[in-house]
Amino acid sequence: MIYQCSGCNRTTFETTCPWCNASQVPPSAELHPQQLTPLDPSFYPDFQYQSKGLIKDFLGKKKEQAQLNELLNNVLRKYAQLKQPYFTNFIHTTRETSSGGSDVGVPGPRLDGVYTERELFREVLIRKGFDELEGLPSLLDKLLQTTSFNSVYLGFSRELSRHIRDDLAETLRSWIEEAGTTFRSDLALFYFYLWENDISFPDVQFNPQAASIAGVPLMTLAAFQNALKFCESIYFDILVQRLGSQLEHFNPNRFITMYLVDAMDGFQFEAFLVEIFQTIGFDVKETKKTADQGADLFVTRFGKNMVIQAKNYTGSVGNAAVQQAISAKAFYGCDEAMVVTNSYYTKSAKDLAATAGVRLVDREGLQSYLDDYNQKLIEVFQAEVEEAG
């Protein structure tokens, strides 16, 4: 099975995150529900028998495993029935996937009369027959995380399907050219997609037991690390070829430099950001120039919506821009919020953004977007030359 780590957002076939655990002292060998989210809820540790010692295992393992299997089958059946529309719609309407450990353990009304949407959602499910949530209050949080992970994977699958070729190296190259450095965090998703869709390549071997046995990885860690090295070599080659192409086809009259960005006014900067995000593969929608509730434009990719606040400044960007992005995210119900500037941020703005989960793109970050944008211009120029020749 495949898991997503909530700590680093990477995907892995291991039951503990190889990247996060490498930095822990001592590393945790136990699968924590907040650490790794399986794509399939049948791989929750709640449904796997935990050894109680040789004698107790001998006396009660078979009976307890049968009880766990019955519980699992009931949960999976009800989850399959209620996943659409209840779980998915709850995530999309509230933008919630994680409780943060503050859920009330016992469902039902209380004297204080204050209820979170998650509590109300749990009651909706219980009244629909999902009574397991009364005995396993943490199960709701896990099912919501899995639903969210499923949503990410579906968006990833739609994108990846366009890159499948007859050869593994060609497939990886096509995907990495578009994905950029995200291949490092999504590589397990890539191989899971191949396995799930029965796409075979001579160099790829999967463990058939991984589909049914918890703890058995789809690929060995060594094989996965070798695949990561292979992808890194492909990415390195892409960068080298891009630089060579830039040196050969550079046309200053068609390129956008940071100095040109600095000369733009606010409206021109917003319009240019629309071009940038569209060019690098996002669906973009501008907001009206009045009453935009702190939003300058919206971008969408992999099924996730992000609101962007654009600040073309000569000085540092402070808390106000971050607060506007936070308000716009809540007002429009977006998954993420971002502030983009051609300048830099104050320390307080960075602290507020880190607390609120707002992505900040400063002058250096914007330069990387410009590099991608200019690279796309090169590719268009090359295509035009080839067509003319």
CSV table of C-alpha atoms in Angstrom, one decimal, residues 38-291:
chain,number,residue,atom,x,y,z
A,38,PRO,CA,-2.8,5.1,3.8
A,39,LEU,CA,-4.7,5.5,0.5
A,40,ASP,CA,-6.7,2.4,1.6
A,41,PRO,CA,-8.3,2.5,5.1
A,42,SER,CA,-7.9,-1.3,5.4
A,43,PHE,CA,-4.2,-0.6,6.2
A,44,TYR,CA,-5.0,1.4,9.3
A,45,PRO,CA,-3.1,-0.2,12.3
A,46,ASP,CA,-6.4,-0.4,14.2
A,47,PHE,CA,-7.4,-3.4,12.0
A,48,GLN,CA,-4.0,-5.2,12.2
A,49,TYR,CA,-3.5,-7.6,15.1
A,50,GLN,CA,-0.9,-6.4,17.6
A,51,SER,CA,1.1,-9.2,19.2
A,52,LYS,CA,0.5,-9.7,23.0
A,53,GLY,CA,3.2,-12.2,23.6
A,54,LEU,CA,3.7,-15.8,22.5
A,55,ILE,CA,1.2,-17.5,24.8
A,56,LYS,CA,-1.6,-14.9,24.4
A,57,ASP,CA,-1.1,-14.9,20.7
A,58,PHE,CA,-1.5,-18.7,20.7
A,59,LEU,CA,-4.7,-18.5,22.7
A,60,GLY,CA,-6.5,-15.5,21.3
A,61,LYS,CA,-5.0,-14.3,18.0
A,62,LYS,CA,-7.3,-16.1,15.7
A,63,LYS,CA,-10.4,-15.0,17.5
A,64,GLU,CA,-9.3,-11.4,17.9
A,65,GLN,CA,-8.2,-11.2,14.2
A,66,ALA,CA,-11.6,-12.5,13.2
A,67,GLN,CA,-13.2,-9.7,15.2
A,68,LEU,CA,-10.9,-7.1,13.7
A,69,ASN,CA,-11.7,-8.4,10.2
A,70,GLU,CA,-15.5,-8.1,10.9
A,71,LEU,CA,-15.0,-4.6,12.2
A,72,LEU,CA,-12.9,-3.7,9.1
A,73,ASN,CA,-15.4,-5.1,6.7
A,74,ASN,CA,-18.2,-3.1,8.3
A,75,VAL,CA,-16.2,0.1,8.3
A,76,LEU,CA,-15.1,-0.3,4.7
A,77,ARG,CA,-18.7,-1.1,3.5
A,78,LYS,CA,-20.1,2.0,5.3
A,79,TYR,CA,-17.2,4.2,4.2
A,80,ALA,CA,-17.7,3.1,0.5
A,81,GLN,CA,-21.4,4.0,0.8
A,82,LEU,CA,-20.9,7.3,2.5
A,83,LYS,CA,-17.7,8.5,0.9
A,84,GLN,CA,-19.7,10.1,-1.9
A,85,PRO,CA,-21.1,12.5,-1.1
A,86,TYR,CA,-20.6,12.8,2.7
A,87,PHE,CA,-16.8,12.5,3.3
A,88,THR,CA,-15.7,14.2,0.1
A,89,ASN,CA,-18.3,17.0,0.3
A,90,PHE,CA,-17.4,17.7,3.9
A,91,ILE,CA,-13.8,18.2,3.0
A,92,HIS,CA,-14.6,20.5,0.1
A,93,THR,CA,-17.2,22.5,2.0
A,94,THR,CA,-15.2,22.9,5.2
A,95,ARG,CA,-11.6,22.5,4.0
A,96,GLU,CA,-11.1,20.2,7.0
A,97,THR,CA,-9.0,17.0,6.9
A,98,SER,CA,-7.5,16.9,10.4
A,99,SER,CA,-8.8,17.5,13.9
A,100,GLY,CA,-5.6,18.5,15.6
A,101,GLY,CA,-6.6,16.2,18.5
A,102,SER,CA,-9.3,18.5,19.9
A,103,ASP,CA,-12.4,16.4,19.1
A,104,VAL,CA,-14.8,15.7,21.9
A,105,GLY,CA,-14.7,12.0,22.6
A,106,VAL,CA,-18.5,11.4,23.3
A,107,PRO,CA,-20.9,12.3,20.6
A,108,GLY,CA,-24.2,14.1,21.2
A,109,PRO,CA,-25.4,17.4,22.8
A,110,ARG,CA,-23.6,19.1,25.7
A,111,LEU,CA,-24.6,21.7,28.2
A,112,ASP,CA,-22.2,24.3,26.7
A,113,GLY,CA,-24.0,24.1,23.4
A,114,VAL,CA,-20.9,24.8,21.3
A,115,TYR,CA,-20.2,22.2,18.5
A,116,THR,CA,-17.6,22.0,15.8
A,117,GLU,CA,-18.5,21.1,12.3
A,118,ARG,CA,-16.6,17.9,12.7
A,119,GLU,CA,-18.7,16.9,15.7
A,120,LEU,CA,-21.9,17.6,13.7
A,121,PHE,CA,-20.5,15.7,10.8
A,122,ARG,CA,-19.8,12.7,13.0
A,123,GLU,CA,-23.4,12.8,14.3
A,124,VAL,CA,-24.6,12.9,10.7
A,125,LEU,CA,-22.6,9.7,10.0
A,126,ILE,CA,-23.8,8.0,13.1
A,127,ARG,CA,-27.4,8.7,12.2
A,128,LYS,CA,-26.7,7.2,8.8
A,129,GLY,CA,-25.7,3.9,10.5
A,130,PHE,CA,-21.9,4.5,11.0
A,131,ASP,CA,-22.1,3.5,14.6
A,132,GLU,CA,-18.4,2.4,14.7
A,133,LEU,CA,-17.6,6.1,15.1
A,134,GLU,CA,-19.1,6.0,18.6
A,135,GLY,CA,-16.6,3.4,19.8
A,136,LEU,CA,-13.6,4.6,17.7
A,137,PRO,CA,-13.7,8.4,17.8
A,138,SER,CA,-10.3,8.7,16.1
A,139,LEU,CA,-11.6,6.8,13.1
A,140,LEU,CA,-13.3,9.8,11.7
A,141,ASP,CA,-10.1,11.8,11.5
A,142,LYS,CA,-8.3,8.9,9.8
A,143,LEU,CA,-11.1,8.5,7.2
A,144,LEU,CA,-11.1,12.2,6.4
A,145,GLN,CA,-7.3,12.1,5.9
A,146,THR,CA,-7.6,9.1,3.6
A,147,THR,CA,-10.4,10.8,1.7
A,148,SER,CA,-8.2,13.9,1.2
A,149,PHE,CA,-5.3,11.7,0.1
A,150,ASN,CA,-7.6,9.9,-2.4
A,151,SER,CA,-8.6,13.3,-3.8
A,152,VAL,CA,-5.0,14.3,-4.3
A,153,TYR,CA,-4.2,10.9,-5.9
A,154,LEU,CA,-7.1,11.3,-8.4
A,155,GLY,CA,-5.9,14.7,-9.4
A,156,PHE,CA,-2.4,13.3,-9.8
A,157,SER,CA,-3.7,10.4,-11.9
A,158,ARG,CA,-5.4,12.7,-14.4
A,159,GLU,CA,-2.3,14.7,-14.8
A,160,LEU,CA,0.0,11.6,-15.1
A,161,SER,CA,-2.1,9.8,-17.6
A,162,ARG,CA,-1.0,12.2,-20.3
A,163,HIS,CA,2.7,11.3,-19.8
A,164,ILE,CA,2.6,7.5,-20.2
A,165,ARG,CA,4.9,6.3,-23.0
A,166,ASP,CA,6.1,2.9,-24.2
A,167,ASP,CA,9.4,3.4,-22.4
A,168,LEU,CA,9.9,4.0,-18.7
A,169,ALA,CA,12.7,6.6,-19.2
A,170,GLU,CA,10.5,8.5,-21.7
A,171,THR,CA,7.5,8.4,-19.4
A,172,LEU,CA,9.5,9.7,-16.4
A,173,ARG,CA,11.1,12.4,-18.5
A,174,SER,CA,7.7,13.6,-19.8
A,175,TRP,CA,6.3,13.7,-16.3
A,176,ILE,CA,9.4,15.3,-14.7
A,177,GLU,CA,9.5,18.1,-17.4
A,178,GLU,CA,6.1,19.2,-16.2
A,179,ALA,CA,6.2,18.3,-12.5
A,180,GLY,CA,9.6,19.8,-11.8
A,181,THR,CA,11.1,19.1,-8.4
A,182,THR,CA,7.8,17.7,-7.1
A,183,PHE,CA,8.9,14.4,-8.6
A,184,ARG,CA,10.9,13.9,-5.4
A,185,SER,CA,7.8,13.9,-3.2
A,186,ASP,CA,5.4,12.2,-5.6
A,187,LEU,CA,7.5,9.4,-7.0
A,188,ALA,CA,5.7,6.7,-5.0
A,189,LEU,CA,2.4,8.0,-6.4
A,190,PHE,CA,4.0,7.6,-9.9
A,191,TYR,CA,4.8,3.9,-9.3
A,192,PHE,CA,1.5,3.2,-7.5
A,193,TYR,CA,-0.2,4.6,-10.6
A,194,LEU,CA,1.7,2.1,-12.8
A,195,TRP,CA,0.9,-0.8,-10.5
A,196,GLU,CA,-2.8,0.1,-10.2
A,197,ASN,CA,-3.3,0.5,-13.9
A,198,ASP,CA,-1.3,-2.6,-14.8
A,199,ILE,CA,1.3,-0.6,-16.8
A,200,SER,CA,4.4,-2.8,-17.0
A,201,PHE,CA,8.0,-1.9,-17.8
A,202,PRO,CA,10.9,-4.4,-17.8
A,203,ASP,CA,12.8,-2.5,-15.2
A,204,VAL,CA,10.0,-2.2,-12.7
A,205,GLN,CA,9.2,-5.1,-10.3
A,206,PHE,CA,6.3,-4.9,-7.8
A,207,ASN,CA,5.7,-7.2,-4.8
A,208,PRO,CA,2.3,-8.8,-5.4
A,209,GLN,CA,1.8,-9.4,-1.6
A,210,ALA,CA,1.8,-5.7,-0.9
A,211,ALA,CA,-1.9,-5.4,-2.0
A,212,SER,CA,-3.1,-7.6,0.8
A,213,ILE,CA,-0.5,-7.7,3.6
A,214,ALA,CA,0.1,-4.7,5.9
A,215,GLY,CA,3.8,-3.7,6.2
A,216,VAL,CA,4.8,-5.3,2.9
A,217,PRO,CA,6.0,-2.4,0.6
A,218,LEU,CA,5.1,-2.4,-3.1
A,219,MET,CA,8.7,-1.8,-3.9
A,220,THR,CA,11.7,-2.3,-1.7
A,221,LEU,CA,13.3,0.8,-0.2
A,222,ALA,CA,16.5,0.1,-2.1
A,223,ALA,CA,14.7,-0.2,-5.4
A,224,PHE,CA,12.8,3.0,-4.7
A,225,GLN,CA,15.9,4.9,-3.8
A,226,ASN,CA,17.5,3.7,-7.1
A,227,ALA,CA,14.4,4.9,-8.9
A,228,LEU,CA,14.8,8.3,-7.2
A,229,LYS,CA,18.5,8.5,-8.3
A,230,PHE,CA,17.4,7.6,-11.9
A,231,CYS,CA,14.8,10.4,-11.8
A,232,GLU,CA,17.4,12.8,-10.4
A,233,SER,CA,19.7,12.0,-13.4
A,234,ILE,CA,16.8,12.7,-15.8
A,235,TYR,CA,16.0,16.0,-14.1
A,236,PHE,CA,19.7,17.0,-14.2
A,237,ASP,CA,19.8,16.3,-17.9
A,238,ILE,CA,16.6,18.3,-18.4
A,239,LEU,CA,18.2,21.3,-16.6
A,240,VAL,CA,21.4,21.0,-18.7
A,241,GLN,CA,19.4,20.9,-22.0
A,242,ARG,CA,17.3,23.8,-20.9
A,243,LEU,CA,20.3,25.9,-20.2
A,244,GLY,CA,21.9,25.0,-23.5
A,245,SER,CA,18.6,25.9,-25.2
A,246,GLN,CA,18.5,29.3,-23.4
A,247,LEU,CA,22.0,30.1,-24.5
A,248,GLU,CA,21.2,29.2,-28.1
A,249,HIS,CA,17.8,30.8,-28.4
A,250,PHE,CA,17.9,33.7,-25.9
A,251,ASN,CA,16.0,36.7,-27.2
A,252,PRO,CA,16.1,39.7,-24.8
A,253,ASN,CA,13.1,41.3,-26.5
A,254,ARG,CA,10.8,38.4,-25.7
A,255,PHE,CA,12.0,37.6,-22.1
A,256,ILE,CA,10.8,39.1,-18.9
A,257,THR,CA,13.4,40.1,-16.4
A,258,MET,CA,12.9,41.1,-12.7
A,259,TYR,CA,13.7,44.7,-13.7
A,260,LEU,CA,10.7,44.8,-16.0
A,261,VAL,CA,8.6,43.4,-13.2
A,262,ASP,CA,9.8,46.2,-10.9
A,263,ALA,CA,8.6,48.7,-13.4
A,264,MET,CA,5.0,47.3,-13.5
A,265,ASP,CA,2.2,49.0,-11.6
A,266,GLY,CA,-0.2,46.9,-9.5
A,267,PHE,CA,-2.6,46.0,-12.3
A,268,GLN,CA,0.2,45.1,-14.7
A,269,PHE,CA,1.8,42.9,-12.0
A,270,GLU,CA,-1.5,41.0,-11.5
A,271,ALA,CA,-2.0,40.6,-15.2
A,272,PHE,CA,1.6,39.3,-15.6
A,273,LEU,CA,1.0,36.8,-12.7
A,274,VAL,CA,-2.0,35.5,-14.7
A,275,GLU,CA,0.4,34.8,-17.6
A,276,ILE,CA,3.0,33.2,-15.5
A,277,PHE,CA,0.6,30.7,-13.7
A,278,GLN,CA,-1.2,29.9,-17.0
A,279,THR,CA,2.2,29.3,-18.7
A,280,ILE,CA,3.4,26.9,-16.1
A,281,GLY,CA,0.2,24.8,-16.1
A,282,PHE,CA,-2.3,26.3,-13.8
A,283,ASP,CA,-5.9,27.2,-14.5
A,284,VAL,CA,-6.2,30.9,-13.6
A,285,LYS,CA,-9.2,33.2,-12.9
A,286,GLU,CA,-8.8,36.9,-12.1
A,287,THR,CA,-11.1,38.6,-9.6
A,288,LYS,CA,-12.9,41.9,-10.1
A,289,LYS,CA,-10.8,44.9,-9.2
A,290,THR,CA,-13.3,46.0,-6.6
A,291,ALA,CA,-14.7,44.2,-3.6
